[in-house]
Short mmCIF file of C-alpha atoms and ligand atoms in Angstrom, two decimals:
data_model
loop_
_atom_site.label_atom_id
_atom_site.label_comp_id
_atom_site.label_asym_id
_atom_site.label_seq_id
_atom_site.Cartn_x
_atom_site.Cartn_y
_atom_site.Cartn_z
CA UNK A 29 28.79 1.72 -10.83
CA UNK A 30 25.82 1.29 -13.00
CA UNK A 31 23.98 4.05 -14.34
CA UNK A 32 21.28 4.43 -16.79
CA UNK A 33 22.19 7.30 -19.39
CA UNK A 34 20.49 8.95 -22.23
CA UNK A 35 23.12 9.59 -24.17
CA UNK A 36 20.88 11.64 -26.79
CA UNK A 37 17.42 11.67 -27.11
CA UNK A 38 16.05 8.04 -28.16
CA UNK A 39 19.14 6.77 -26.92
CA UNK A 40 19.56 5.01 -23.51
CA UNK A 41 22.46 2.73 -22.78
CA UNK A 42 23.02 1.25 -18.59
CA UNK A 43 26.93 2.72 -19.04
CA UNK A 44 29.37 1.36 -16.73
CA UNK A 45 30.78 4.89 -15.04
CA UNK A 46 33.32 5.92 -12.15
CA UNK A 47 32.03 6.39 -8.51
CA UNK A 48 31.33 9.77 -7.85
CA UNK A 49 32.61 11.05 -4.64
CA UNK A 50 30.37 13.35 -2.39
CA UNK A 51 31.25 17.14 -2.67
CA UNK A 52 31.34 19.71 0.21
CA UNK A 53 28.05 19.90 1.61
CA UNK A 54 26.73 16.16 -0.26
CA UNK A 55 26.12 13.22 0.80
CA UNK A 56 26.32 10.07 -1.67
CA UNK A 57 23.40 7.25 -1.98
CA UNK A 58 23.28 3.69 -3.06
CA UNK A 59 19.81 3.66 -4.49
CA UNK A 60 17.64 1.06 -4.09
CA UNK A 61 14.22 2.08 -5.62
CA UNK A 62 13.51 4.51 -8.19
CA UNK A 63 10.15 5.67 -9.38
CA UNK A 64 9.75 6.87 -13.57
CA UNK A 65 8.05 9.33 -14.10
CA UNK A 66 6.55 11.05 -17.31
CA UNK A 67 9.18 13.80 -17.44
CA UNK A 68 11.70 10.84 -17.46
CA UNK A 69 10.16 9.37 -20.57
CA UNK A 70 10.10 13.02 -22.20
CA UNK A 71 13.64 13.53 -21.56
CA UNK A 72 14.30 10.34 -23.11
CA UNK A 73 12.40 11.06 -26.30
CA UNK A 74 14.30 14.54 -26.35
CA UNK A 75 10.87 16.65 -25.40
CA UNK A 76 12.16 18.43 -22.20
CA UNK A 77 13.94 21.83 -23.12
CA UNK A 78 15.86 22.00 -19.61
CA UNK A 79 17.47 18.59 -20.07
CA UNK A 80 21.49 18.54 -21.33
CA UNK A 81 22.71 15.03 -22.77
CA UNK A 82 24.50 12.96 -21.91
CA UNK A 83 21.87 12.67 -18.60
CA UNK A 84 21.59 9.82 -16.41
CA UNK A 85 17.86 10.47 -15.72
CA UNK A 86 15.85 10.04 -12.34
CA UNK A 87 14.24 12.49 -9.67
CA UNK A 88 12.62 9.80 -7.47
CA UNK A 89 14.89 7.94 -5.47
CA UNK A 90 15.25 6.07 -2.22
CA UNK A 91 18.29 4.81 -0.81
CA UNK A 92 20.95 5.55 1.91
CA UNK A 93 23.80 7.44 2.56
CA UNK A 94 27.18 5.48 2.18
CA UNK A 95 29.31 8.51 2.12
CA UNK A 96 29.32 12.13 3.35
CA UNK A 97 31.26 15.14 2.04
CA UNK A 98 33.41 17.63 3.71
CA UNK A 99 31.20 19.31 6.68
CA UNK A 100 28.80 17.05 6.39
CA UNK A 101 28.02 15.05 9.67
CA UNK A 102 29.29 11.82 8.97
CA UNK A 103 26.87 10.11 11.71
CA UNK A 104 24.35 10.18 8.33
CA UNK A 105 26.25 7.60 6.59
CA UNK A 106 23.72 4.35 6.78
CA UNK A 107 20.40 6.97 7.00
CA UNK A 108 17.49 5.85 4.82
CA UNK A 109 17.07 8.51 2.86
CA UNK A 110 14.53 9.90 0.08
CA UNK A 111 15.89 12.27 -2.40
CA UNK A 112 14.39 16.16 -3.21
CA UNK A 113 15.27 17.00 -6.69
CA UNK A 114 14.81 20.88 -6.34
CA UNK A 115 18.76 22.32 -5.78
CA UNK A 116 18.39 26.09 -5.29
CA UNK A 117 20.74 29.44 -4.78
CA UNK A 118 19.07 30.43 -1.58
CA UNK A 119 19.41 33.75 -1.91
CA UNK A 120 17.10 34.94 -4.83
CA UNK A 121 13.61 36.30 -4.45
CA UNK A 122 11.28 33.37 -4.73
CA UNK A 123 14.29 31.30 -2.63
CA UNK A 124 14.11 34.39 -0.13
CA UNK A 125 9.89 34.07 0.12
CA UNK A 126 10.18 30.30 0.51
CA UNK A 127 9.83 28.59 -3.28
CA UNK A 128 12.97 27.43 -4.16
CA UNK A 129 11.29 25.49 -6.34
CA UNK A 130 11.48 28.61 -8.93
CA UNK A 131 14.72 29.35 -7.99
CA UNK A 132 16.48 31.63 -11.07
CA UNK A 133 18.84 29.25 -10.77
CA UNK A 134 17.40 25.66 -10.15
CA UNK A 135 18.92 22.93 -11.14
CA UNK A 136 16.58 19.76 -10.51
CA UNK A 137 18.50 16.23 -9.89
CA UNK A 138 17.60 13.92 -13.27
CA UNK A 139 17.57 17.04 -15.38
CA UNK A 140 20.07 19.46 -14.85
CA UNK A 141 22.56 17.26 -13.13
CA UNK A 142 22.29 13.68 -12.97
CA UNK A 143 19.85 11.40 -11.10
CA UNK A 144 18.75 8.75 -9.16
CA UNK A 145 18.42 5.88 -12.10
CA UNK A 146 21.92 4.43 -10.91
CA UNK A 147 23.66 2.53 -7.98
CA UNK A 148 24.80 5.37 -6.43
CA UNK A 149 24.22 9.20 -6.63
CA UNK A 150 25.40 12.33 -5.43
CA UNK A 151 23.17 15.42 -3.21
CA UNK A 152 23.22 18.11 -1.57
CA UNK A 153 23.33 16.88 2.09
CA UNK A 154 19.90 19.23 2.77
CA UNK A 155 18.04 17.35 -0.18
CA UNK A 156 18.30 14.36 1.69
CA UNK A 157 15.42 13.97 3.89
CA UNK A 158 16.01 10.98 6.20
CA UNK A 159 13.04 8.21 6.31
CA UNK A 160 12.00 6.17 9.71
CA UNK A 161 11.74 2.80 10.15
CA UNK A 162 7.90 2.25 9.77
CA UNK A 163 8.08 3.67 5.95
CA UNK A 164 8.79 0.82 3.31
CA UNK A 165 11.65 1.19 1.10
CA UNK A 166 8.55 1.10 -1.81
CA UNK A 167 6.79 3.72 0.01
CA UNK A 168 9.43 6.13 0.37
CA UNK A 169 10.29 6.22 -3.65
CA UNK A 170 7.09 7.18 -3.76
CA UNK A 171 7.39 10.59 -1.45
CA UNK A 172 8.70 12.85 -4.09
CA UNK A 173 5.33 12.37 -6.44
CA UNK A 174 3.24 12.78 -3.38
CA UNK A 175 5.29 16.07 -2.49
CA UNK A 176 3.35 17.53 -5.98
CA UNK A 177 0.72 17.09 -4.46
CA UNK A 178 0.98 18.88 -1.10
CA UNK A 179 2.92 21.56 -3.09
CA UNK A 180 -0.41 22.14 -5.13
CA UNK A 181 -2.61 21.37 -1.95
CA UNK A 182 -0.96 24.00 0.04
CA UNK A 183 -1.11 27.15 -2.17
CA UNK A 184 -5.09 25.89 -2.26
CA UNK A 185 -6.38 25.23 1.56
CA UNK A 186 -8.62 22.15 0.17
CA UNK A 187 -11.52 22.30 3.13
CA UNK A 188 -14.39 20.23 4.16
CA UNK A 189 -17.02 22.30 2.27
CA UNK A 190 -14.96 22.16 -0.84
CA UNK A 191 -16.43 20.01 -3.87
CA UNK A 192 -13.78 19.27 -5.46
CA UNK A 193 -13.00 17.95 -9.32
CA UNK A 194 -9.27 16.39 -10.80
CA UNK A 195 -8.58 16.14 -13.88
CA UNK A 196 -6.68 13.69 -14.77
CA UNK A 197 -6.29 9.90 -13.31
CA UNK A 198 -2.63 9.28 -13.94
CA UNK A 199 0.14 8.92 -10.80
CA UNK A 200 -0.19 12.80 -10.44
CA UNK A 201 -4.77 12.72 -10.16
CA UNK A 202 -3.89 9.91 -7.61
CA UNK A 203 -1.57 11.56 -5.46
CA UNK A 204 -3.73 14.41 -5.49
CA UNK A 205 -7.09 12.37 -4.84
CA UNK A 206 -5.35 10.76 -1.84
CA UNK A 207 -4.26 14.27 0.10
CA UNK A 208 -8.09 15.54 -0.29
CA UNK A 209 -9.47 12.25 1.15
CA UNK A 210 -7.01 11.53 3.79
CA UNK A 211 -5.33 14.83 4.57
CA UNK A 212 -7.98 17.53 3.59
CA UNK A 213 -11.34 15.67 4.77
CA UNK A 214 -13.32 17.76 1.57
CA UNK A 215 -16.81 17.26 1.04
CA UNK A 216 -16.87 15.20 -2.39
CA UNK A 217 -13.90 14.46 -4.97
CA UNK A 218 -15.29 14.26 -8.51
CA UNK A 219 -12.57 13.11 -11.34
CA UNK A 220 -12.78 13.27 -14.24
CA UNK A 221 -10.54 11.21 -16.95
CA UNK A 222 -11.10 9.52 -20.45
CA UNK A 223 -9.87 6.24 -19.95
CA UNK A 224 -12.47 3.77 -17.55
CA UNK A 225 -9.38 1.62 -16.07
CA UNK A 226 -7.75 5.00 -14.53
CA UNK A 227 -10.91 5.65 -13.27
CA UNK A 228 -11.55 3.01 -11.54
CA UNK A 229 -8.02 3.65 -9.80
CA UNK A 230 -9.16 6.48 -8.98
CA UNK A 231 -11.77 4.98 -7.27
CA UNK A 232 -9.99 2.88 -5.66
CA UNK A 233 -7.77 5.74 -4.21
CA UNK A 234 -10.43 7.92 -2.86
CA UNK A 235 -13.01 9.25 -5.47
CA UNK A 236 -16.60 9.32 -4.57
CA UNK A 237 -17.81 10.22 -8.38
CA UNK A 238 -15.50 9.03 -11.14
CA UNK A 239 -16.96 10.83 -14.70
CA UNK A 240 -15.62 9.54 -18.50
CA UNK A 241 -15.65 12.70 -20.58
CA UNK A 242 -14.13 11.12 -23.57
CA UNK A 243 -17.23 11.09 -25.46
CA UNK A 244 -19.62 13.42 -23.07
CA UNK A 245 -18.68 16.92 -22.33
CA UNK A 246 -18.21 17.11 -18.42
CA UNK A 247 -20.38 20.13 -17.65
CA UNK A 248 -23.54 17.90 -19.51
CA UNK A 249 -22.29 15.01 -17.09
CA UNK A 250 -21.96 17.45 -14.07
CA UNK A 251 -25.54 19.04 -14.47
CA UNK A 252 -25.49 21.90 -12.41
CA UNK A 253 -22.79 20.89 -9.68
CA UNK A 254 -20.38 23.80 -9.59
CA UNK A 255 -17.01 22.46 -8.32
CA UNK A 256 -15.17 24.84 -5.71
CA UNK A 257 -11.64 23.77 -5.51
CA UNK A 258 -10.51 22.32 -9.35
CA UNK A 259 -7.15 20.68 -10.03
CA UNK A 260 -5.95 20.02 -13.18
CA UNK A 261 -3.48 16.82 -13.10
CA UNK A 262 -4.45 16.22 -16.91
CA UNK A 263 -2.52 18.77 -18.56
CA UNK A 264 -4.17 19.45 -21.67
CA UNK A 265 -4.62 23.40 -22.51
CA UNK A 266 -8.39 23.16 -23.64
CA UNK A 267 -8.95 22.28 -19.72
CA UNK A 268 -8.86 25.67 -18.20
CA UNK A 269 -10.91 26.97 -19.78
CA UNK A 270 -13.31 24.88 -18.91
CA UNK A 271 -12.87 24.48 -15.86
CA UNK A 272 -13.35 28.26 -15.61
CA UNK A 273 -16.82 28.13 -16.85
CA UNK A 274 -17.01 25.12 -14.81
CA UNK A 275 -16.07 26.47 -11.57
CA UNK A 276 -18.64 27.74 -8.43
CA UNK A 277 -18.38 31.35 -7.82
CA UNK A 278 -15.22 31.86 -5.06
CA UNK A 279 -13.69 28.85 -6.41
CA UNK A 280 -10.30 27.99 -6.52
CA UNK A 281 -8.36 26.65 -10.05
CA UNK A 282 -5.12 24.65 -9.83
CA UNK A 283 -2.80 23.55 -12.97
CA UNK A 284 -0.04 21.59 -13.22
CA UNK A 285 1.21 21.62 -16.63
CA UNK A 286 3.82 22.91 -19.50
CA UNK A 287 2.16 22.87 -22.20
CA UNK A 288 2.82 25.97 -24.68
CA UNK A 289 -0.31 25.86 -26.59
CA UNK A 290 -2.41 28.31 -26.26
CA UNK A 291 -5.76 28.75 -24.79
CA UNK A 292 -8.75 31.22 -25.22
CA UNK A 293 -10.20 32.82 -21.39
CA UNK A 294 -11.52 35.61 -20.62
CA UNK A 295 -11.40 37.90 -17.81
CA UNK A 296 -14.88 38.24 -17.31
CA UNK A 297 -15.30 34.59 -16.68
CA UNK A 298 -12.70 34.84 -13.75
CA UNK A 299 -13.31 38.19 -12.19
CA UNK A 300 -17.52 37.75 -12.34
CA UNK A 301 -17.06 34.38 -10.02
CA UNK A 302 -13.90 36.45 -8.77
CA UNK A 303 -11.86 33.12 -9.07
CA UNK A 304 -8.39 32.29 -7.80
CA UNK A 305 -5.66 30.53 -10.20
CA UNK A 306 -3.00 28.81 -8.98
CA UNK A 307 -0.47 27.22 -10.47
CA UNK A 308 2.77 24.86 -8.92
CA UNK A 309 5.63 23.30 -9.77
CA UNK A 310 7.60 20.21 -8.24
CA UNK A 311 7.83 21.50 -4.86
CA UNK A 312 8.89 23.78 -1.88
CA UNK A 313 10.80 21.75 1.01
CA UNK A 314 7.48 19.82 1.23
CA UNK A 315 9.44 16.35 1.63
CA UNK A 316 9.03 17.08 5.86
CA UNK A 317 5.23 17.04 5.12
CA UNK A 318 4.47 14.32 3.11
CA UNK A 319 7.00 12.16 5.45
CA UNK A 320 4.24 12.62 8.07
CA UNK A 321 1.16 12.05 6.27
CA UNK A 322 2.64 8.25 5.39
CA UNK A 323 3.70 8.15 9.39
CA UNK A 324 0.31 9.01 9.85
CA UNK A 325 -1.46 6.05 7.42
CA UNK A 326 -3.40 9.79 6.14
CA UNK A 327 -1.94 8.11 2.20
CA UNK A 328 -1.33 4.55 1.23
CA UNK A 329 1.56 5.08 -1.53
CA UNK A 330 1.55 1.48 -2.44
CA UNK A 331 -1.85 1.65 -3.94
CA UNK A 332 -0.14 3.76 -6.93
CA UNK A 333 2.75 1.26 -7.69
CA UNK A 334 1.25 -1.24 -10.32
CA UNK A 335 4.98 -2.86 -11.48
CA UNK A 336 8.56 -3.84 -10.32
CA UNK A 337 11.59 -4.34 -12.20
CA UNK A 338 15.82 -4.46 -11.77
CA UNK A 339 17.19 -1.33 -13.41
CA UNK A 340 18.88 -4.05 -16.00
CA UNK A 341 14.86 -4.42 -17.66
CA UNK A 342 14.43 -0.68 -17.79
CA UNK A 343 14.02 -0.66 -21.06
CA UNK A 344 11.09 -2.75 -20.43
CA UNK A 345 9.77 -0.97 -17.75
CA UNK A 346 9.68 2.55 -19.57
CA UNK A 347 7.81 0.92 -22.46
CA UNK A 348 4.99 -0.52 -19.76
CA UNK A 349 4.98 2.99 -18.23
CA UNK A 350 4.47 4.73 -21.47
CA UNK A 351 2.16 2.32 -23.59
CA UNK A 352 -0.18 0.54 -21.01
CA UNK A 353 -2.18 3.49 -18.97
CA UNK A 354 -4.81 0.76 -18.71
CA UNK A 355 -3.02 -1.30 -16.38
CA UNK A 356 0.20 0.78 -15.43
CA UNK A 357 0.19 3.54 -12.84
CA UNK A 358 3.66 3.87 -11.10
CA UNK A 359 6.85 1.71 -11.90
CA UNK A 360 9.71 1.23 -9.81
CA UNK A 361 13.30 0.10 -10.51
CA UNK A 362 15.12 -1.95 -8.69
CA UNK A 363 18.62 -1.02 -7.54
P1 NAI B 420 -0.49 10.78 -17.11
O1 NAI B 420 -0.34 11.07 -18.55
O2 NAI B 420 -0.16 9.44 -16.59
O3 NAI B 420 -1.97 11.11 -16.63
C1 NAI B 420 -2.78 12.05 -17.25
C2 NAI B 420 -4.22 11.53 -17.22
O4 NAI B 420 -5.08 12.53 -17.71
C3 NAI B 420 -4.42 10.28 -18.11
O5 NAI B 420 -5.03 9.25 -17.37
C4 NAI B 420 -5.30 10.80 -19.24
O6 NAI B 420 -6.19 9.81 -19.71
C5 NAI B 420 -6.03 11.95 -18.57
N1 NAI B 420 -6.51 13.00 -19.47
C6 NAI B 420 -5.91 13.51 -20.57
N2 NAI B 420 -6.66 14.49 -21.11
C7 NAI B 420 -7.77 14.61 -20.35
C8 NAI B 420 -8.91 15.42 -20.36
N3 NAI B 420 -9.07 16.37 -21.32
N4 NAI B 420 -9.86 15.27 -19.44
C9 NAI B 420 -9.71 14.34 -18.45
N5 NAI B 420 -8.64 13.52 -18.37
C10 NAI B 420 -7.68 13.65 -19.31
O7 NAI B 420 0.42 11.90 -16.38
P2 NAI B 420 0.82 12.16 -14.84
O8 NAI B 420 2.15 11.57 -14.57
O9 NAI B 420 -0.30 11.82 -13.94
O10 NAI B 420 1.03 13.73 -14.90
C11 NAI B 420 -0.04 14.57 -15.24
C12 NAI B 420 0.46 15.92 -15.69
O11 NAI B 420 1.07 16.59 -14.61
C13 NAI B 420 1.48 15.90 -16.83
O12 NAI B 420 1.05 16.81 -17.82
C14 NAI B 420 2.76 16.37 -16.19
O13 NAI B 420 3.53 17.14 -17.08
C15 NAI B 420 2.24 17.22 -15.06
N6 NAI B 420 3.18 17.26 -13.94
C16 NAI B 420 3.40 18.48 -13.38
C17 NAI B 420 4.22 18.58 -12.31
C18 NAI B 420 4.43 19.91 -11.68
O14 NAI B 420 5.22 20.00 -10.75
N7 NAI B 420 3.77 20.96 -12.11
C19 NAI B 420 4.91 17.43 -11.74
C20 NAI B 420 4.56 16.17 -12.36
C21 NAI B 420 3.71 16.11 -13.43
MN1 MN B 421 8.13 12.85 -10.99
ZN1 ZN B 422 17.33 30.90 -5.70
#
């Protein structure tokens, strides 16, 4: 089979390797659509500390089962299937209180172990979450982004007298802008981002007020509206702060990123509006969820996916992904 490998950082070669066969408990897919993602693109420049080389890379995958390990019901093999990355213990404390995502000992699929960018990959039979009939092969490559979102969602109850305000117009703002318009029913969605053409994406996925703080700080541009529900799909540390001082009293805070930078807050700008951070990671068994919200037409994934191309160009498609934000949003390889 055909996989594509970073050998070491900056170095990615489509190696020619054995087919694996499915262990106890996994089932094996022939992939037919994978999504990239940013952490893909940071793994291949070396800038993920988790990742081991020599990786094949890839945590968003569609396919379907073509072979089923010991005790695994082998009535799957043929399923369409859509891939969770998060492998867990089961038996630790935030596995125990439901958030295997934080697992002590996670291993995600495309990081720890490898992933979905090749013909065929191995699972854990559980990871697979089978996809009906009336979800695209497109669509469903697109679940596991769309699970961040409902991961995030769900710690914060978005409601219809929230005003809400994302950061950030990239795949992750979009997935998030679609679950508050479609799934949540809030008030308004504000985003905010620095480049017009995301934007006007997110626009097009749900926005009612789309704000360019590249040049104009946001709380000039906001005058006075105090946003109750803030996620920050952006990423960059000067933003919680901000959106702390930014933030109605009761309000809820979200963030999404790794960054290791400092920041500068203070606990008197938190516990005077007595605000609530919350923070999330890939996700919690949250594949179920998002499964129903496409069955449900509450998201349209296919309004994210800006570009095709056969695994054979990825070298192509990772530079799109990477160096045209303007025009690019999600990018999926064909399998
Ligand atoms: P992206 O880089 O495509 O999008 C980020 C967007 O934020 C860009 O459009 C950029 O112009 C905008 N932006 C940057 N600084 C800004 C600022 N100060 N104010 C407003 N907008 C700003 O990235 P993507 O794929 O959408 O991911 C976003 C972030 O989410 C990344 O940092 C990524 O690491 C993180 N992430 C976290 C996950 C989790 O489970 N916690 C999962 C996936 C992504
Ligand atoms: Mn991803
Ligand atoms: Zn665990």
């Amino acid at each position: 089979m055909k996989s594509i490998v970073i050998q070491q950082p900056g170095k990615l070669v489509i190696e020619e390797r054995p087919l694996p066969a499915p262990g106890p408990g996994e089932v094996r897919v022939r992939v037919k659509r994978a999504g990239i993602c940013g952490s893909d693109v940071h793994i291949f420049h070396g800038h993920n500390p988790f990742a081991k080389y020599p990786r094949t890379i890839g945590h968003e995958f569609f396919g379907h089962i073509d072979a089923v390990g010991e005790g695994v019901d082998i009535s799957r093999t043929g399923e369409r299937i859509v891939g969770d990355p998060v492998i867990s213990c089961g038996h630790c404390y935030p596995c125990r209180i439901g958030k295997p995502n934080v697992c002590r000992e996670l291993q995600v699929i495309g990081v720890h172990r490898d992933g979905g960018f090749s013909e065929y990959v191995t699972l854990p039979a559980q990871n697979a979450w089978c996809v009906p009939e009336g979800i695209s092969d497109d669509e469903a490559a697109m679940v596991e982004p769309f699970t961040i979102a409902a991961n995030i969602c769900s710690q914060m109850s978005p409601a219809e007298l929230d005003i809400a305000l994302v950061y950030g117009a990239g795949p992750m703002g979009l997935t998030i802008i679609q679950a508050l318009r479609g799934v949540y029913g809030v008030r308004e969605i504000i985003v905010a981002d620095k480049i017009d053409e995301r934007l006007a994406m997110a626009k097009h996925n749900g926005a009612d007020r789309i704000i360019n703080n590249a040049h104009t700080d946001l709380s000039q541009q906001l005058a006075g509206v105090m946003p109750t529900l803030i996620i920050d799909a952006a990423c960059h540390p000067a933003i919680l702060p901000e959106a702390i001082a930014l933030a109605s009293p009761a309000g809820r805070i979200g963030i999404l990123g790794f960054s290791d930078a400092p920041c500068t807050i203070t606990q008197q700008a938190i516990t005077s509006k007595e605000l609530s951070l919350f923070s999330s990671r890939l996700n919690s068994r949250r594949f179920p969820m998002v499964i129903e919200w496409m069955k449900r037409r509450n998201i349209d994934a296919l309004k994210l996916i800006t570009h095709h191309y056969a695994f054979q160009d990825v070298m192509n498609a990772m530079d799109v992904f990477e160096n045209n934000p303007k025009e690019c949003c999600k990018v999926l390889l064909e399998f």
